[in-house]
mmCIF file of C-alpha atoms and ligand atoms in Angstrom:
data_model
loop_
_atom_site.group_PDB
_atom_site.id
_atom_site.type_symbol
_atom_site.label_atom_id
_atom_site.label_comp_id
_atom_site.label_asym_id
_atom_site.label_seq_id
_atom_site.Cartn_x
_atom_site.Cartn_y
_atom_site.Cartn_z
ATOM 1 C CA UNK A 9 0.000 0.000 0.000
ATOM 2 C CA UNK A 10 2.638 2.088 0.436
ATOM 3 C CA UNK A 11 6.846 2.221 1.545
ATOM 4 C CA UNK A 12 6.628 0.327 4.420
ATOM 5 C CA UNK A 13 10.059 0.817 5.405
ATOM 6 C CA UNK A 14 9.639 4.449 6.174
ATOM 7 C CA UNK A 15 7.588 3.850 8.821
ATOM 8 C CA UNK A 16 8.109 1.938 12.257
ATOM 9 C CA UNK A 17 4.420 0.868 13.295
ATOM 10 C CA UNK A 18 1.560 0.896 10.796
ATOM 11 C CA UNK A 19 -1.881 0.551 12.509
ATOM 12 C CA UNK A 20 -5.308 0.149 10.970
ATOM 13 C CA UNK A 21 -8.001 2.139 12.177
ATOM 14 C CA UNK A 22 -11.456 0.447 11.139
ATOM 15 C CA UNK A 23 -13.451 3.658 10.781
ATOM 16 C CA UNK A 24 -16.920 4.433 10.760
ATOM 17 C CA UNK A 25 -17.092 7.108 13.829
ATOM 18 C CA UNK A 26 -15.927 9.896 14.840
ATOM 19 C CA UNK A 27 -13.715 8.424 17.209
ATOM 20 C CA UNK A 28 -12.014 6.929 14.351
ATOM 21 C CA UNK A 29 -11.343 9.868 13.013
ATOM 22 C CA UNK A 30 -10.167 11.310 16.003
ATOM 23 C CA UNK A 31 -7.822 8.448 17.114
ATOM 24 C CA UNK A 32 -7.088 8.376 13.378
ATOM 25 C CA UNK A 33 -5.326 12.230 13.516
ATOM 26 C CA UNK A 34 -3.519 11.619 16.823
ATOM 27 C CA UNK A 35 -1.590 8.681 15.554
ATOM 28 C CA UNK A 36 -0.643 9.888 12.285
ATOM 29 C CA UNK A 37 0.655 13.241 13.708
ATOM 30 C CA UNK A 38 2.723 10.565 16.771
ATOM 31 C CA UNK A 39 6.239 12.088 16.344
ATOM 32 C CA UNK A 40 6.909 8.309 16.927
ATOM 33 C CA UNK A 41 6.276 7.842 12.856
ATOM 34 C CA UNK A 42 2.813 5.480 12.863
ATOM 35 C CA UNK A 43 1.579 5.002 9.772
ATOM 36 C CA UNK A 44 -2.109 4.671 9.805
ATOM 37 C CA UNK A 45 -4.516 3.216 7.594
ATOM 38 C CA UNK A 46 -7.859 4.204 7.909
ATOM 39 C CA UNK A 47 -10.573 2.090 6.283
ATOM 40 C CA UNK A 48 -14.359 2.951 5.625
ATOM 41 C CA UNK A 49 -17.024 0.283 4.418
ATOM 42 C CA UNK A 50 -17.995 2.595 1.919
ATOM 43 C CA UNK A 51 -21.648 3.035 3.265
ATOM 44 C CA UNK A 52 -21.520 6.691 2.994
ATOM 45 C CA UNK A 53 -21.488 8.165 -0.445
ATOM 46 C CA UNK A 54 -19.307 11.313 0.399
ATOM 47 C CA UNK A 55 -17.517 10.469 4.037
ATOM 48 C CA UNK A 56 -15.913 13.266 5.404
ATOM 49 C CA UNK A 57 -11.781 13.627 5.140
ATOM 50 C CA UNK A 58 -9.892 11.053 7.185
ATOM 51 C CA UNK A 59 -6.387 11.266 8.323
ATOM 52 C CA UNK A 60 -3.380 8.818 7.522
ATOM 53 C CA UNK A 61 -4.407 6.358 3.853
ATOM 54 C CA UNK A 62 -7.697 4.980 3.123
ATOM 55 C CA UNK A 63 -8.327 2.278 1.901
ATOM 56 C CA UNK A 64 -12.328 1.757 1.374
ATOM 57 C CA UNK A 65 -14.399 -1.707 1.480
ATOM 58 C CA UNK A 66 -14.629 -4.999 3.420
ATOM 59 C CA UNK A 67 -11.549 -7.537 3.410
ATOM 60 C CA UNK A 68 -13.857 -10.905 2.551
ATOM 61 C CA UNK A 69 -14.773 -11.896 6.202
ATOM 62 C CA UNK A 70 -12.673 -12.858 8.931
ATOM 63 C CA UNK A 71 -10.200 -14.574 6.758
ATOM 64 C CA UNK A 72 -9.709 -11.963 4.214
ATOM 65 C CA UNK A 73 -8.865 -9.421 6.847
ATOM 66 C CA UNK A 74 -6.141 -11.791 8.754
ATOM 67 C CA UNK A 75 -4.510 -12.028 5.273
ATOM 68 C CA UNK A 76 -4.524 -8.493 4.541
ATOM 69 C CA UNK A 77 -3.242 -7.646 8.015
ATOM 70 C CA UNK A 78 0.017 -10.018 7.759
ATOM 71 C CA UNK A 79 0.857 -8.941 3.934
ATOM 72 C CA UNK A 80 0.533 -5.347 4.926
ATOM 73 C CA UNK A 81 2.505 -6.062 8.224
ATOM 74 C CA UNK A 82 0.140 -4.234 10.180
ATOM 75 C CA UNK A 83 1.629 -3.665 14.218
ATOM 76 C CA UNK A 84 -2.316 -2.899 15.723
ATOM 77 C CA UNK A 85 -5.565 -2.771 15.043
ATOM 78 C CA UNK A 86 -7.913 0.197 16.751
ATOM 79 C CA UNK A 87 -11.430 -0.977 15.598
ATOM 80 C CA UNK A 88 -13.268 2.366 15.824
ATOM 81 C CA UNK A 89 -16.643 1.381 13.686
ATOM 82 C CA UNK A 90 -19.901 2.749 14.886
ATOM 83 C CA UNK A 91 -21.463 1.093 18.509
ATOM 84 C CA UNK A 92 -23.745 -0.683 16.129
ATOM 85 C CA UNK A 93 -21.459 -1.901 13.610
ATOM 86 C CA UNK A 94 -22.968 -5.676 13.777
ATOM 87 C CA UNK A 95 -20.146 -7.835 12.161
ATOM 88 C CA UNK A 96 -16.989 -5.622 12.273
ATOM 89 C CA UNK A 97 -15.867 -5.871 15.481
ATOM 90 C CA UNK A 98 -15.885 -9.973 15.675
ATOM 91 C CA UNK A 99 -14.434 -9.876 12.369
ATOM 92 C CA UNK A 100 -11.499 -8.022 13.710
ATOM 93 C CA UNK A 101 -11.149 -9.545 16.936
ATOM 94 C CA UNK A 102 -11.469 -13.315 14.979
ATOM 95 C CA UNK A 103 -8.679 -12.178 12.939
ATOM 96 C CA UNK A 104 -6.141 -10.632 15.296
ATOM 97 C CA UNK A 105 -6.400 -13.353 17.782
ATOM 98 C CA UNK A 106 -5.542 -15.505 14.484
ATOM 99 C CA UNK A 107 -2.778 -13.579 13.560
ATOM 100 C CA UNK A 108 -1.595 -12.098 17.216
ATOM 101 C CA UNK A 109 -1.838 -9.061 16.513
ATOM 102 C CA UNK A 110 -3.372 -6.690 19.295
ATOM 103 C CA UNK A 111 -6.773 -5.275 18.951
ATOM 104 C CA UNK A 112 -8.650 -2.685 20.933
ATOM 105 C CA UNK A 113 -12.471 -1.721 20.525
ATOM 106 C CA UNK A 114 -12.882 1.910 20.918
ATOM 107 C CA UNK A 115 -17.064 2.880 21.139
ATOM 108 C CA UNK A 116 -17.932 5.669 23.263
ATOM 109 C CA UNK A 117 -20.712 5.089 26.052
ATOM 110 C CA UNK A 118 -23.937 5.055 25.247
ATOM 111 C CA UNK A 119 -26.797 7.243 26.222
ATOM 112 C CA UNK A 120 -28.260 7.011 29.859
ATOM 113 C CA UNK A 121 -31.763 8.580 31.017
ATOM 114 C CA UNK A 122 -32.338 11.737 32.878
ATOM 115 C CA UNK A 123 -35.388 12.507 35.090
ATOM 116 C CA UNK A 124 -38.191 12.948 32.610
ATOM 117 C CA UNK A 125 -37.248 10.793 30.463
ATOM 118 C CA UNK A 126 -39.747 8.178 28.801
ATOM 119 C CA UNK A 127 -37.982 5.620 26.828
ATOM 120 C CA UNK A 128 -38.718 2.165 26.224
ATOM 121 C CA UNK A 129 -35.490 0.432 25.471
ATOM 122 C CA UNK A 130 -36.120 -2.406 22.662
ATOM 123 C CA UNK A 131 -33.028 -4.838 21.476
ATOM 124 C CA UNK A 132 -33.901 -5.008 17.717
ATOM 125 C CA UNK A 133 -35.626 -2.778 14.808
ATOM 126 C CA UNK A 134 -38.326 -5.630 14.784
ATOM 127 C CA UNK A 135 -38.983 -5.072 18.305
ATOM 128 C CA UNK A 136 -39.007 -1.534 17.897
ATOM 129 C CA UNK A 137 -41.476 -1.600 15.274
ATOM 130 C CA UNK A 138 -43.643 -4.291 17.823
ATOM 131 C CA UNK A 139 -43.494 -1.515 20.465
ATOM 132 C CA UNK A 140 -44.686 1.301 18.141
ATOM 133 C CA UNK A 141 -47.813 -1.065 17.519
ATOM 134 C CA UNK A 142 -48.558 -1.447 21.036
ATOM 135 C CA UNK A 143 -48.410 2.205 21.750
ATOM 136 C CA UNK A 144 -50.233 3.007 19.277
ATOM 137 C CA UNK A 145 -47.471 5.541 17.924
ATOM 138 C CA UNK A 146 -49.053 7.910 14.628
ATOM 139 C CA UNK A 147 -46.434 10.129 14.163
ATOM 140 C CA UNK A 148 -42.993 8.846 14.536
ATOM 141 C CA UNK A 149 -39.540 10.235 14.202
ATOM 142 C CA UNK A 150 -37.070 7.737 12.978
ATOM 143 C CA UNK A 151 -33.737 8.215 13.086
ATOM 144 C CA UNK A 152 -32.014 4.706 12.602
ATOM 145 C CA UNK A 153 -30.329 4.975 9.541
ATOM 146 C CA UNK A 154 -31.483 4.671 6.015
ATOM 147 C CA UNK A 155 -30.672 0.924 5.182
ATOM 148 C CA UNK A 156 -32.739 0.105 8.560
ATOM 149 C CA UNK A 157 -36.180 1.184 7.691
ATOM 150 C CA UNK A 158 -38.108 -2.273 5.774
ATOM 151 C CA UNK A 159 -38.639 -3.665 9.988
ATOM 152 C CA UNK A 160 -41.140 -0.279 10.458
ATOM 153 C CA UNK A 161 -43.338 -1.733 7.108
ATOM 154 C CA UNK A 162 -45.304 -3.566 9.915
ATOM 155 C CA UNK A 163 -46.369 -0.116 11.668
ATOM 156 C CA UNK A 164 -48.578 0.685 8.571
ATOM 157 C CA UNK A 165 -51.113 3.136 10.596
ATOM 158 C CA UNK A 166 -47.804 5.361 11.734
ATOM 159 C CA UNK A 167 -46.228 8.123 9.221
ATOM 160 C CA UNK A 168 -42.707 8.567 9.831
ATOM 161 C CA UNK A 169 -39.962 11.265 9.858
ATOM 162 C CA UNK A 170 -36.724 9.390 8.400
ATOM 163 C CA UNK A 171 -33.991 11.458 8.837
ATOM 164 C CA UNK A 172 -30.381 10.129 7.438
ATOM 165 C CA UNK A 173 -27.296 11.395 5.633
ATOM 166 C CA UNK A 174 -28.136 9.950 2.228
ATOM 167 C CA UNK A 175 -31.455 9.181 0.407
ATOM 168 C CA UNK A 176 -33.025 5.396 1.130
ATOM 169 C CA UNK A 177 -33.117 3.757 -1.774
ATOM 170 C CA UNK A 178 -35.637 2.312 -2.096
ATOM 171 C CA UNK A 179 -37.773 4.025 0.481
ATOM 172 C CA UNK A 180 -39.624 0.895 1.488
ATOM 173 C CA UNK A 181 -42.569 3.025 3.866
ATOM 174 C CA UNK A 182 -45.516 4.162 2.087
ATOM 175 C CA UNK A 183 -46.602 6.766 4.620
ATOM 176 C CA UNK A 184 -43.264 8.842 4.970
ATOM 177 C CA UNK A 185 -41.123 12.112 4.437
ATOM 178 C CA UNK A 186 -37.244 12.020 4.276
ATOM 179 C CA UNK A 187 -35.092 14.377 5.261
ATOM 180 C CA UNK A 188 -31.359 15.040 4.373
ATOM 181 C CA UNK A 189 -28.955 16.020 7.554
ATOM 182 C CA UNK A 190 -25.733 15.098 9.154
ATOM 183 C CA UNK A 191 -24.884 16.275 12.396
ATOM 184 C CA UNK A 192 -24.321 17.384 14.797
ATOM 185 C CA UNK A 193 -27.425 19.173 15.648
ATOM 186 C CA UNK A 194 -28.640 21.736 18.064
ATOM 187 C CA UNK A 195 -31.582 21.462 20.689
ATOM 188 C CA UNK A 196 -33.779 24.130 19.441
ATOM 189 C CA UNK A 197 -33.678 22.912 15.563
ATOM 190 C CA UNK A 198 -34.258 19.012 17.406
ATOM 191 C CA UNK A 199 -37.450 20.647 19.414
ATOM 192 C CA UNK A 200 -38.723 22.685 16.422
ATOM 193 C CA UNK A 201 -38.991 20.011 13.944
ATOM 194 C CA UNK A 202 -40.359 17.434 16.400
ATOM 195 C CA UNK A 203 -43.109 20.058 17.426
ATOM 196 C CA UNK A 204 -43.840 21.435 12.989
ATOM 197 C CA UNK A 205 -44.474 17.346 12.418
ATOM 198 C CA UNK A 206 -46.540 16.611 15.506
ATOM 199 C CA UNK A 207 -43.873 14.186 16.510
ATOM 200 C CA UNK A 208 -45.427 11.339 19.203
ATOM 201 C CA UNK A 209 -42.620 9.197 19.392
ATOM 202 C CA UNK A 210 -38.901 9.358 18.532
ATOM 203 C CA UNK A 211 -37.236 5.699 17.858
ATOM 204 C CA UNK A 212 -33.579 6.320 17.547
ATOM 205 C CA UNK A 213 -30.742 3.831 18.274
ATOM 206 C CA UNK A 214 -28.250 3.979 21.069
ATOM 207 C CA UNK A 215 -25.524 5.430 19.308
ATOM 208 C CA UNK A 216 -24.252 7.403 22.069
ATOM 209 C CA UNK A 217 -22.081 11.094 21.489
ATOM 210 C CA UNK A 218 -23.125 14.901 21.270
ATOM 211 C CA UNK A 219 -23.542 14.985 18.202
ATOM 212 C CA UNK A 220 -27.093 13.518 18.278
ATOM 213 C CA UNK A 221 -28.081 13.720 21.507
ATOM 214 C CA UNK A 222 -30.072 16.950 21.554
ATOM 215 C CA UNK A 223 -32.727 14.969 20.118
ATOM 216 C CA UNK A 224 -33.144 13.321 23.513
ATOM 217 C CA UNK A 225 -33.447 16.516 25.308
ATOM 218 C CA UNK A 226 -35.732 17.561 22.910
ATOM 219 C CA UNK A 227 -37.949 14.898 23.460
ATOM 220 C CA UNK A 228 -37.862 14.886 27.313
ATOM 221 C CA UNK A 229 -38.761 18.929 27.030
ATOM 222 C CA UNK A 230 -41.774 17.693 24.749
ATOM 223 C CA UNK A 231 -42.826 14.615 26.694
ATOM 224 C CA UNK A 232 -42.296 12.843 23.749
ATOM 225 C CA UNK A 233 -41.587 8.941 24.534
ATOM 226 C CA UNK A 234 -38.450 7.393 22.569
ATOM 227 C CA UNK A 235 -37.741 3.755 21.636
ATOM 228 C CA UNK A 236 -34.342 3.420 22.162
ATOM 229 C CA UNK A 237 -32.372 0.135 20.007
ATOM 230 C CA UNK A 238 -30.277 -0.938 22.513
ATOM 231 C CA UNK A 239 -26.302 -1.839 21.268
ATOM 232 C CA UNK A 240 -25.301 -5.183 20.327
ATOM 233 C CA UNK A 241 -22.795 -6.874 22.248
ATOM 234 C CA UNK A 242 -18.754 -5.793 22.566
ATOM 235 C CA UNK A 243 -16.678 -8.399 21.465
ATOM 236 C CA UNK A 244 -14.243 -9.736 23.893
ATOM 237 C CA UNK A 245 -10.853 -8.454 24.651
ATOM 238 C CA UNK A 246 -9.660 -4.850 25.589
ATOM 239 C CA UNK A 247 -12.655 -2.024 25.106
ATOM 240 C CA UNK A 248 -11.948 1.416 25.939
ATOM 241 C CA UNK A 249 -15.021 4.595 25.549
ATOM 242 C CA UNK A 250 -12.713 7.378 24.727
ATOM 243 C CA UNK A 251 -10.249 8.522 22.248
ATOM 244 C CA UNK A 252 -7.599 9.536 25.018
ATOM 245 C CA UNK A 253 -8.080 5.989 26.822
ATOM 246 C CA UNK A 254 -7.489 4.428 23.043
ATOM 247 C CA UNK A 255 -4.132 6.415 22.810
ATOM 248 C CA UNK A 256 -3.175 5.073 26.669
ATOM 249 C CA UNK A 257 -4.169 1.656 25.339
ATOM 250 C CA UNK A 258 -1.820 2.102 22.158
ATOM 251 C CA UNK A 259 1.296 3.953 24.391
ATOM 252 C CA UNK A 260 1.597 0.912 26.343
ATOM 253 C CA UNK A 261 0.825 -1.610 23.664
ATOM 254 C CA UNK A 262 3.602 -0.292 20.977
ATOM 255 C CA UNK A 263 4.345 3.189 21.152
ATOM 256 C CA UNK A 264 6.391 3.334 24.310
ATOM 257 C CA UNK A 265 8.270 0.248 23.090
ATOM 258 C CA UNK A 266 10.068 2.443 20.292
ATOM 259 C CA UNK A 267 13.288 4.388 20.583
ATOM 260 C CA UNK A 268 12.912 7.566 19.511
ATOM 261 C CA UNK A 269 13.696 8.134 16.000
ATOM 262 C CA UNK A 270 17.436 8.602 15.044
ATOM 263 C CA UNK A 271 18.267 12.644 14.480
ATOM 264 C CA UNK A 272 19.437 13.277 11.146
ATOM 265 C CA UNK A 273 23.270 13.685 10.733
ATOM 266 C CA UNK A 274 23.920 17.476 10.567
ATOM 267 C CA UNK A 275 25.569 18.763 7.153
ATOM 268 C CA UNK A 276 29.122 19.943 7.486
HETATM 269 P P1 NAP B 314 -20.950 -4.337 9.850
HETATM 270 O O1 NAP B 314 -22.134 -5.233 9.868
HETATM 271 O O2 NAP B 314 -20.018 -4.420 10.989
HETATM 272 O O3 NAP B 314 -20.123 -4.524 8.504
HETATM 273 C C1 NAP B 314 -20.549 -5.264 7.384
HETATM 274 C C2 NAP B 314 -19.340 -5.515 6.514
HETATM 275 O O4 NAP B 314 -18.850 -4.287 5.988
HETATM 276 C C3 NAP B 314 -18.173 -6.109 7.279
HETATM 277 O O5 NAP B 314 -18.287 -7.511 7.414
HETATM 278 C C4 NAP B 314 -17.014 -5.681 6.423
HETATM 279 O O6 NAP B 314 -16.932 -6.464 5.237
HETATM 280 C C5 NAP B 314 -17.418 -4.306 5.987
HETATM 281 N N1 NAP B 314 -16.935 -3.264 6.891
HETATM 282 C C6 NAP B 314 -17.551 -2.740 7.971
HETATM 283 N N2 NAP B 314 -16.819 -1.772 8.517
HETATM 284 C C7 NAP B 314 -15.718 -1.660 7.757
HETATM 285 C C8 NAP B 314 -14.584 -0.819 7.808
HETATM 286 N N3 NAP B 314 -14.443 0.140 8.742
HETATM 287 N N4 NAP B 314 -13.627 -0.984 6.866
HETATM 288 C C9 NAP B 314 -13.758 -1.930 5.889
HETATM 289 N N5 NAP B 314 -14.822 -2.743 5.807
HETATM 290 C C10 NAP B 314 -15.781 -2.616 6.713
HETATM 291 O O7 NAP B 314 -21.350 -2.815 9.803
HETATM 292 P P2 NAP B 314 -22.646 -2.046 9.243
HETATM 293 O O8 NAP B 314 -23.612 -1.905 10.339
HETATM 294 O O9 NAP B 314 -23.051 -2.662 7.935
HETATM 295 O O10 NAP B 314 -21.969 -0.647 9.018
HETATM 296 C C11 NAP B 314 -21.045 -0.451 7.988
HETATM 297 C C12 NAP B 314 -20.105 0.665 8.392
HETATM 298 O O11 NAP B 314 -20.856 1.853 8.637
HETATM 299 C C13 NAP B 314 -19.291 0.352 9.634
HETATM 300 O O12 NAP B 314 -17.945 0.710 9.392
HETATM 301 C C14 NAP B 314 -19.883 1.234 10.694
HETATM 302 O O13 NAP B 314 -18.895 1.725 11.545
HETATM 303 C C15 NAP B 314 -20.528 2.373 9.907
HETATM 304 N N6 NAP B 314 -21.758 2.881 10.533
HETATM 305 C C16 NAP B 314 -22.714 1.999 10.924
HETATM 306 C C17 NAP B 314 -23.839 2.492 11.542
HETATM 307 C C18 NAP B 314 -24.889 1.552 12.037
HETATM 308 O O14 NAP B 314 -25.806 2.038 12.717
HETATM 309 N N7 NAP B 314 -24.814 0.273 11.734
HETATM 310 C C19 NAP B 314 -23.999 3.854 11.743
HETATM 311 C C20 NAP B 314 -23.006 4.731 11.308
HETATM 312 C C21 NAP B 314 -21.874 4.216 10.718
HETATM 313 P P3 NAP B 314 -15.950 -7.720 5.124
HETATM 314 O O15 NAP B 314 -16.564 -8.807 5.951
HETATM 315 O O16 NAP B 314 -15.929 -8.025 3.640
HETATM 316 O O17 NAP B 314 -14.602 -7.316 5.638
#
């Protein structure tokens, strides 16, 4: 991928968050010399910039990725992909623990309820779409992603809100309006828009971060109740929340182990 030799340590960030981005920029700028390789799945159509090379797409599976980590002689793996990244994160710890190579799972907490809060947490879409039946839920705002709407087909008397980054396609819910946005967003904008649709419920996953949490607020100011998607399962081995804890984790797994770099001999 590219001169290997140049560098001491390359590590691959499995992106997807903005803690991958973050841990991304603090080890390529490591006056250690890391190179990092970030890599998307290539769900977004236009991702934001990313620090260090990207490489975009899966690796075939558990297998594919161990190969591709021992021909590109990778030192670590920082698997950074969203909370609810569903096969990622087994992938990658399957694979290190096949090649020994260390692994650490970097997801940032998740969400926790304040007084006034009225959430039902659910584990799955399907039982998210179950609870919106029960409550009889008419006006929903749905903010689970645009390749995670076909479970909500069996809510047929709600209309929904979708909000994502890019366009569903196909938009599989008759009784619908989409709108475009990225965050993060801001607690007045969250509260208007609930109150212009006559939002009665907000189903959102547990994706935890700032960016998209005004919408909870929002909802507790409105009395709106929320189904919250609770987060699948973090593989085993070393799991850390934050980006500085990911860095501590990486200090003591590789970086402290190398000498500083050799000065360059002075001309003359
Ligand atoms: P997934 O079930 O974990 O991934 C499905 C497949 O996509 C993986 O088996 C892998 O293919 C490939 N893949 C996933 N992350 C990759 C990465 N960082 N680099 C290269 N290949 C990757 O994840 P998903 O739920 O489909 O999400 C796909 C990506 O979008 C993830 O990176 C995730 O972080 C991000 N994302 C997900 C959500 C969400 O709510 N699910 C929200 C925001 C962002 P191979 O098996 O071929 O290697």
């Amino acid at each position: 991928m590219n001169d290997r030799r140049r560098w001491r340590v390359r590590v691959l960030v499995l992106a997807g968050s903005t803690e991958g981005r973050r841990i991304a920029g603090e080890l390529a700028g490591h006056p250690a010399g890391v190179e990092v390789i970030t890599s998307l799945a290539g769900r977004t159509l236009t991702p934001r910039a990313l620090p260090g090379l990207r490489r975009v797409g899966g690796f075939g599976g558990i297998d594919g990725l161990a190969r591709w980590l021992s021909a590109e002689h990778i030192t670590a793996v920082v698997d950074a992909t969203h909370p609810f990244a569903a096969s990622m994160p087994g992938n990658a710890a399957a694979a290190c623990a096949a090649t020994g190579i260390p692994r650490l799972r970097l997801r940032r907490p998740g969400w926790l309820p304040e007084a006034g809060d009225r959430w039902t947490v659910v584990s799955d879409l399907g039982a998210a779409a179950t609870t919106l039946v029960a409550t009889g839920a008419r006006r929903v705002f749905l903010t689970t992603g645009r390749q995670e709407l076909r479970p909500f087909t069996a809510v047929p008397r709600a209309w929904f809100l979708v909000r994502s980054i890019d366009p569903p396609d196909p938009l599989p819910l008759q009784r619908a309006q989409v709108i475009l946005a990225c965050g993060p967003f801001d607690l007045d904008g969250e509260e208007a828009l609930m109150e212009a649709h006559r939002i009665d419920t907000l189903v959102t996953k547990d994706s935890g971060g700032d960016a998209a949490a005004p919408k909870l607020v929002a909802a507790r100011r409105l009395g709106i109740p929320v189904v919250l998607v609770a987060r699948p399962p973090a593989p085993p081995g070393p799991c850390v929340t934050t980006v500085d804890a990911a860095l501590e984790w990486c200090e003591a797994t590789f970086l402290a182990a190398l000498a500083p770099p050799t000065p360059e001999p002075q001309a003359g």
